[in-house]
PDB file of N, CA and C and ligand atoms in Angstrom:
ATOM      1  N   MET A   1       9.202  -1.891  10.041  1.00 96.00           N
ATOM      2  CA  MET A   1       8.600  -1.171   8.917  1.00 96.00           C
ATOM      3  C   MET A   1       9.275  -1.588   7.615  1.00 96.00           C
ATOM      4  N   LYS A   2       8.465  -1.777   6.580  1.00 96.00           N
ATOM      5  CA  LYS A   2       9.013  -2.058   5.261  1.00 96.00           C
ATOM      6  C   LYS A   2       8.702  -0.879   4.348  1.00 96.00           C
ATOM      7  N   THR A   3       9.540  -0.695   3.340  1.00 97.00           N
ATOM      8  CA  THR A   3       9.318   0.417   2.421  1.00 97.00           C
ATOM      9  C   THR A   3       9.313  -0.090   0.982  1.00 97.00           C
ATOM     10  N   TYR A   4       8.561   0.632   0.165  1.00 97.00           N
ATOM     11  CA  TYR A   4       8.418   0.283  -1.251  1.00 97.00           C
ATOM     12  C   TYR A   4       8.525   1.576  -2.049  1.00 97.00           C
ATOM     13  N   SER A   5       9.342   1.565  -3.080  1.00 96.00           N
ATOM     14  CA  SER A   5       9.513   2.771  -3.900  1.00 96.00           C
ATOM     15  C   SER A   5       8.345   2.949  -4.852  1.00 96.00           C
ATOM     16  N   LEU A   6       7.910   4.200  -4.982  1.00 96.00           N
ATOM     17  CA  LEU A   6       6.849   4.540  -5.933  1.00 96.00           C
ATOM     18  C   LEU A   6       7.237   5.874  -6.568  1.00 96.00           C
ATOM     19  N   GLU A   7       7.904   5.771  -7.716  1.00 96.00           N
ATOM     20  CA  GLU A   7       8.441   6.965  -8.387  1.00 96.00           C
ATOM     21  C   GLU A   7       9.269   7.785  -7.387  1.00 96.00           C
ATOM     22  N   ASP A   8       8.858   9.030  -7.116  1.00 96.00           N
ATOM     23  CA  ASP A   8       9.672   9.885  -6.245  1.00 96.00           C
ATOM     24  C   ASP A   8       9.239   9.850  -4.785  1.00 96.00           C
ATOM     25  N   VAL A   9       8.352   8.949  -4.421  1.00 97.00           N
ATOM     26  CA  VAL A   9       7.933   8.841  -3.020  1.00 97.00           C
ATOM     27  C   VAL A   9       8.158   7.401  -2.532  1.00 97.00           C
ATOM     28  N   THR A  10       7.995   7.215  -1.232  1.00 98.00           N
ATOM     29  CA  THR A  10       8.194   5.899  -0.636  1.00 98.00           C
ATOM     30  C   THR A  10       6.939   5.503   0.136  1.00 98.00           C
ATOM     31  N   ILE A  11       6.479   4.306  -0.108  1.00 98.00           N
ATOM     32  CA  ILE A  11       5.349   3.763   0.649  1.00 98.00           C
ATOM     33  C   ILE A  11       5.908   3.090   1.899  1.00 98.00           C
ATOM     34  N   CYS A  12       5.321   3.408   3.043  1.00 98.00           N
ATOM     35  CA  CYS A  12       5.732   2.769   4.302  1.00 98.00           C
ATOM     36  C   CYS A  12       4.643   1.805   4.743  1.00 98.00           C
ATOM     37  N   TRP A  13       5.072   0.663   5.188  1.00 97.00           N
ATOM     38  CA  TRP A  13       4.138  -0.396   5.624  1.00 97.00           C
ATOM     39  C   TRP A  13       4.539  -0.815   7.037  1.00 97.00           C
ATOM     40  N   LYS A  14       3.637  -0.614   7.963  1.00 98.00           N
ATOM     41  CA  LYS A  14       3.897  -0.986   9.360  1.00 98.00           C
ATOM     42  C   LYS A  14       2.962  -2.133   9.726  1.00 98.00           C
ATOM     43  N   PRO A  15       3.427  -3.366   9.547  1.00 97.00           N
ATOM     44  CA  PRO A  15       2.536  -4.523   9.723  1.00 97.00           C
ATOM     45  C   PRO A  15       1.901  -4.608  11.098  1.00 97.00           C
ATOM     46  N   GLU A  16       2.595  -4.117  12.109  1.00 98.00           N
ATOM     47  CA  GLU A  16       2.046  -4.225  13.463  1.00 98.00           C
ATOM     48  C   GLU A  16       0.815  -3.344  13.655  1.00 98.00           C
ATOM     49  N   LYS A  17       0.641  -2.352  12.763  1.00 98.00           N
ATOM     50  CA  LYS A  17      -0.521  -1.462  12.876  1.00 98.00           C
ATOM     51  C   LYS A  17      -1.731  -1.969  12.092  1.00 98.00           C
ATOM     52  N   CYS A  18      -1.521  -2.897  11.180  1.00 97.00           N
ATOM     53  CA  CYS A  18      -2.583  -3.326  10.261  1.00 97.00           C
ATOM     54  C   CYS A  18      -3.689  -4.039  11.025  1.00 97.00           C
ATOM     55  N   THR A  19      -4.925  -3.586  10.788  1.00 97.00           N
ATOM     56  CA  THR A  19      -6.087  -4.206  11.438  1.00 97.00           C
ATOM     57  C   THR A  19      -6.793  -5.179  10.493  1.00 97.00           C
ATOM     58  N   HIS A  20      -6.179  -5.438   9.352  1.00 95.00           N
ATOM     59  CA  HIS A  20      -6.697  -6.411   8.384  1.00 95.00           C
ATOM     60  C   HIS A  20      -8.123  -6.091   7.947  1.00 95.00           C
ATOM     61  N   SER A  21      -8.376  -4.807   7.780  1.00 95.00           N
ATOM     62  CA  SER A  21      -9.683  -4.393   7.264  1.00 95.00           C
ATOM     63  C   SER A  21      -9.846  -4.851   5.819  1.00 95.00           C
ATOM     64  N   ALA A  22      -8.732  -5.053   5.139  1.00 96.00           N
ATOM     65  CA  ALA A  22      -8.697  -5.492   3.738  1.00 96.00           C
ATOM     66  C   ALA A  22      -9.202  -4.431   2.772  1.00 96.00           C
ATOM     67  N   ASN A  23      -9.346  -3.199   3.206  1.00 96.00           N
ATOM     68  CA  ASN A  23      -9.734  -2.116   2.279  1.00 96.00           C
ATOM     69  C   ASN A  23      -8.804  -2.086   1.086  1.00 96.00           C
ATOM     70  N   CYS A  24      -7.511  -2.122   1.352  1.00 98.00           N
ATOM     71  CA  CYS A  24      -6.539  -1.998   0.269  1.00 98.00           C
ATOM     72  C   CYS A  24      -6.656  -3.180  -0.695  1.00 98.00           C
ATOM     73  N   VAL A  25      -6.763  -4.362  -0.150  1.00 98.00           N
ATOM     74  CA  VAL A  25      -6.795  -5.579  -0.969  1.00 98.00           C
ATOM     75  C   VAL A  25      -8.069  -5.639  -1.815  1.00 98.00           C
ATOM     76  N   LYS A  26      -9.185  -5.212  -1.243  1.00 98.00           N
ATOM     77  CA  LYS A  26     -10.462  -5.280  -1.973  1.00 98.00           C
ATOM     78  C   LYS A  26     -10.600  -4.149  -2.983  1.00 98.00           C
ATOM     79  N   GLN A  27     -10.116  -2.959  -2.616  1.00 98.00           N
ATOM     80  CA  GLN A  27     -10.394  -1.791  -3.450  1.00 98.00           C
ATOM     81  C   GLN A  27      -9.340  -1.555  -4.518  1.00 98.00           C
ATOM     82  N   LEU A  28      -8.126  -2.059  -4.329  1.00 98.00           N
ATOM     83  CA  LEU A  28      -7.091  -1.914  -5.368  1.00 98.00           C
ATOM     84  C   LEU A  28      -6.315  -3.240  -5.422  1.00 98.00           C
ATOM     85  N   SER A  29      -7.018  -4.257  -5.883  1.00 98.00           N
ATOM     86  CA  SER A  29      -6.466  -5.616  -5.831  1.00 98.00           C
ATOM     87  C   SER A  29      -5.331  -5.830  -6.822  1.00 98.00           C
ATOM     88  N   SER A  30      -5.207  -4.955  -7.817  1.00 98.00           N
ATOM     89  CA  SER A  30      -4.102  -5.114  -8.761  1.00 98.00           C
ATOM     90  C   SER A  30      -2.762  -4.780  -8.108  1.00 98.00           C
ATOM     91  N   VAL A  31      -2.798  -4.005  -7.049  1.00 98.00           N
ATOM     92  CA  VAL A  31      -1.556  -3.556  -6.391  1.00 98.00           C
ATOM     93  C   VAL A  31      -1.321  -4.291  -5.073  1.00 98.00           C
ATOM     94  N   PHE A  32      -2.359  -4.402  -4.242  1.00 98.00           N
ATOM     95  CA  PHE A  32      -2.188  -4.973  -2.900  1.00 98.00           C
ATOM     96  C   PHE A  32      -2.530  -6.460  -2.940  1.00 98.00           C
ATOM     97  N   LYS A  33      -1.468  -7.261  -2.964  1.00 98.00           N
ATOM     98  CA  LYS A  33      -1.617  -8.708  -3.153  1.00 98.00           C
ATOM     99  C   LYS A  33      -0.926  -9.428  -1.999  1.00 98.00           C
ATOM    100  N   PRO A  34      -1.684  -9.749  -0.959  1.00 96.00           N
ATOM    101  CA  PRO A  34      -1.051 -10.301   0.251  1.00 96.00           C
ATOM    102  C   PRO A  34      -0.329 -11.636   0.042  1.00 96.00           C
ATOM    103  N   LEU A  35      -0.635 -12.344  -1.015  1.00 97.00           N
ATOM    104  CA  LEU A  35       0.020 -13.640  -1.230  1.00 97.00           C
ATOM    105  C   LEU A  35       1.248 -13.537  -2.137  1.00 97.00           C
ATOM    106  N   LYS A  36       1.553 -12.334  -2.591  1.00 97.00           N
ATOM    107  CA  LYS A  36       2.711 -12.148  -3.477  1.00 97.00           C
ATOM    108  C   LYS A  36       3.868 -11.514  -2.713  1.00 97.00           C
ATOM    109  N   ASN A  37       5.033 -11.606  -3.291  1.00 97.00           N
ATOM    110  CA  ASN A  37       6.218 -10.981  -2.724  1.00 97.00           C
ATOM    111  C   ASN A  37       6.925 -10.190  -3.824  1.00 97.00           C
ATOM    112  N   PRO A  38       7.006  -8.876  -3.731  1.00 96.00           N
ATOM    113  CA  PRO A  38       6.475  -8.025  -2.660  1.00 96.00           C
ATOM    114  C   PRO A  38       4.947  -7.952  -2.720  1.00 96.00           C
ATOM    115  N   TRP A  39       4.328  -7.734  -1.594  1.00 97.00           N
ATOM    116  CA  TRP A  39       2.859  -7.773  -1.582  1.00 97.00           C
ATOM    117  C   TRP A  39       2.240  -6.496  -2.143  1.00 97.00           C
ATOM    118  N   ILE A  40       3.049  -5.394  -2.214  1.00 98.00           N
ATOM    119  CA  ILE A  40       2.577  -4.164  -2.849  1.00 98.00           C
ATOM    120  C   ILE A  40       3.243  -4.069  -4.212  1.00 98.00           C
ATOM    121  N   GLN A  41       2.470  -4.222  -5.282  1.00 98.00           N
ATOM    122  CA  GLN A  41       3.007  -4.258  -6.635  1.00 98.00           C
ATOM    123  C   GLN A  41       2.718  -2.924  -7.318  1.00 98.00           C
ATOM    124  N   THR A  42       3.640  -1.998  -7.103  1.00 97.00           N
ATOM    125  CA  THR A  42       3.401  -0.608  -7.496  1.00 97.00           C
ATOM    126  C   THR A  42       3.317  -0.403  -9.005  1.00 97.00           C
ATOM    127  N   GLN A  43       3.778  -1.378  -9.769  1.00 97.00           N
ATOM    128  CA  GLN A  43       3.766  -1.203 -11.226  1.00 97.00           C
ATOM    129  C   GLN A  43       2.373  -1.393 -11.816  1.00 97.00           C
ATOM    130  N   ASN A  44       1.411  -1.813 -11.006  1.00 98.00           N
ATOM    131  CA  ASN A  44       0.103  -2.196 -11.551  1.00 98.00           C
ATOM    132  C   ASN A  44      -0.980  -1.120 -11.464  1.00 98.00           C
ATOM    133  N   ALA A  45      -0.628   0.098 -11.072  1.00 98.00           N
ATOM    134  CA  ALA A  45      -1.609   1.195 -11.060  1.00 98.00           C
ATOM    135  C   ALA A  45      -0.845   2.503 -11.101  1.00 98.00           C
ATOM    136  N   THR A  46      -1.563   3.585 -11.288  1.00 98.00           N
ATOM    137  CA  THR A  46      -0.899   4.890 -11.307  1.00 98.00           C
ATOM    138  C   THR A  46      -0.515   5.291  -9.891  1.00 98.00           C
ATOM    139  N   LYS A  47       0.476   6.156  -9.816  1.00 98.00           N
ATOM    140  CA  LYS A  47       0.906   6.676  -8.515  1.00 98.00           C
ATOM    141  C   LYS A  47      -0.273   7.316  -7.788  1.00 98.00           C
ATOM    142  N   GLN A  48      -1.070   8.106  -8.519  1.00 98.00           N
ATOM    143  CA  GLN A  48      -2.210   8.788  -7.898  1.00 98.00           C
ATOM    144  C   GLN A  48      -3.209   7.783  -7.315  1.00 98.00           C
ATOM    145  N   ALA A  49      -3.501   6.730  -8.061  1.00 98.00           N
ATOM    146  CA  ALA A  49      -4.470   5.727  -7.571  1.00 98.00           C
ATOM    147  C   ALA A  49      -3.936   5.034  -6.322  1.00 98.00           C
ATOM    148  N   ILE A  50      -2.651   4.741  -6.303  1.00 98.00           N
ATOM    149  CA  ILE A  50      -2.065   4.052  -5.148  1.00 98.00           C
ATOM    150  C   ILE A  50      -2.083   4.968  -3.922  1.00 98.00           C
ATOM    151  N   ILE A  51      -1.717   6.225  -4.118  1.00 98.00           N
ATOM    152  CA  ILE A  51      -1.698   7.157  -2.985  1.00 98.00           C
ATOM    153  C   ILE A  51      -3.115   7.373  -2.451  1.00 98.00           C
ATOM    154  N   GLU A  52      -4.076   7.492  -3.345  1.00 98.00           N
ATOM    155  CA  GLU A  52      -5.472   7.655  -2.889  1.00 98.00           C
ATOM    156  C   GLU A  52      -5.911   6.451  -2.055  1.00 98.00           C
ATOM    157  N   GLN A  53      -5.516   5.255  -2.483  1.00 98.00           N
ATOM    158  CA  GLN A  53      -5.888   4.052  -1.728  1.00 98.00           C
ATOM    159  C   GLN A  53      -5.185   4.021  -0.374  1.00 98.00           C
ATOM    160  N   ILE A  54      -3.940   4.402  -0.339  1.00 98.00           N
ATOM    161  CA  ILE A  54      -3.193   4.412   0.926  1.00 98.00           C
ATOM    162  C   ILE A  54      -3.856   5.362   1.924  1.00 98.00           C
ATOM    163  N   ARG A  55      -4.392   6.463   1.423  1.00 97.00           N
ATOM    164  CA  ARG A  55      -5.065   7.417   2.324  1.00 97.00           C
ATOM    165  C   ARG A  55      -6.323   6.830   2.945  1.00 97.00           C
ATOM    166  N   LYS A  56      -6.857   5.768   2.368  1.00 97.00           N
ATOM    167  CA  LYS A  56      -8.068   5.145   2.917  1.00 97.00           C
ATOM    168  C   LYS A  56      -7.749   4.053   3.935  1.00 97.00           C
ATOM    169  N   CYS A  57      -6.479   3.814   4.182  1.00 98.00           N
ATOM    170  CA  CYS A  57      -6.112   2.792   5.166  1.00 98.00           C
ATOM    171  C   CYS A  57      -6.545   3.276   6.557  1.00 98.00           C
ATOM    172  N   PRO A  58      -7.456   2.565   7.211  1.00 97.00           N
ATOM    173  CA  PRO A  58      -8.025   3.077   8.461  1.00 97.00           C
ATOM    174  C   PRO A  58      -7.081   3.003   9.658  1.00 97.00           C
ATOM    175  N   SER A  59      -6.051   2.207   9.576  1.00 98.00           N
ATOM    176  CA  SER A  59      -5.197   1.981  10.749  1.00 98.00           C
ATOM    177  C   SER A  59      -3.916   2.807  10.744  1.00 98.00           C
ATOM    178  N   GLY A  60      -3.565   3.364   9.599  1.00 97.00           N
ATOM    179  CA  GLY A  60      -2.277   4.041   9.485  1.00 97.00           C
ATOM    180  C   GLY A  60      -1.131   3.088   9.194  1.00 97.00           C
ATOM    181  N   ALA A  61      -1.442   1.832   8.930  1.00 98.00           N
ATOM    182  CA  ALA A  61      -0.375   0.874   8.591  1.00 98.00           C
ATOM    183  C   ALA A  61       0.314   1.261   7.288  1.00 98.00           C
ATOM    184  N   LEU A  62      -0.464   1.785   6.359  1.00 98.00           N
ATOM    185  CA  LEU A  62       0.092   2.259   5.095  1.00 98.00           C
ATOM    186  C   LEU A  62       0.208   3.772   5.134  1.00 98.00           C
ATOM    187  N   SER A  63       1.349   4.272   4.713  1.00 98.00           N
ATOM    188  CA  SER A  63       1.512   5.727   4.611  1.00 98.00           C
ATOM    189  C   SER A  63       2.507   6.020   3.495  1.00 98.00           C
ATOM    190  N   VAL A  64       2.586   7.293   3.135  1.00 98.00           N
ATOM    191  CA  VAL A  64       3.480   7.720   2.061  1.00 98.00           C
ATOM    192  C   VAL A  64       4.449   8.737   2.605  1.00 98.00           C
ATOM    193  N   MET A  65       5.732   8.533   2.326  1.00 95.00           N
ATOM    194  CA  MET A  65       6.793   9.459   2.730  1.00 95.00           C
ATOM    195  C   MET A  65       7.328  10.126   1.478  1.00 95.00           C
ATOM    196  N   LYS A  66       7.569  11.419   1.543  1.00 84.00           N
ATOM    197  CA  LYS A  66       8.185  12.128   0.408  1.00 84.00           C
ATOM    198  C   LYS A  66       9.691  11.991   0.489  1.00 84.00           C
TER     199      LYS A  66
HETATM  200  S1  SF4 B 101      -6.222  -0.950   4.386  1.00 61.63           S
HETATM  201 FE1  SF4 B 101      -4.643  -0.726   5.948  1.00 61.63          FE
HETATM  202  S2  SF4 B 101      -5.464  -1.765   7.740  1.00 61.63           S
HETATM  203 FE2  SF4 B 101      -6.623  -2.479   5.975  1.00 61.63          FE
HETATM  204  S3  SF4 B 101      -5.567  -4.350   5.305  1.00 61.63           S
HETATM  205 FE3  SF4 B 101      -4.740  -2.631   4.123  1.00 61.63          FE
HETATM  206  S4  SF4 B 101      -2.956  -2.025   5.289  1.00 61.63           S
HETATM  207 FE4  SF4 B 101      -4.177  -3.250   6.665  1.00 61.63          FE
END
């Protein structure tokens, strides 16, 4: 599991769970950039927009920890 800081919360990324639906990459492309390092660029959208997108991840690969 990898983690990414987003203000007062932490984004968790579990690559083994990802089904590559690409929802995140297509719907919030300013943040989810699979060819960049880090691939989640939290500075490019609001916390609310990022959390809303994470909730749409169908596999549970992306989640938010308080
Ligand atoms: S939305 Fe979730 S399952 Fe789909 S590519 Fe992104 S992390 Fe993977």
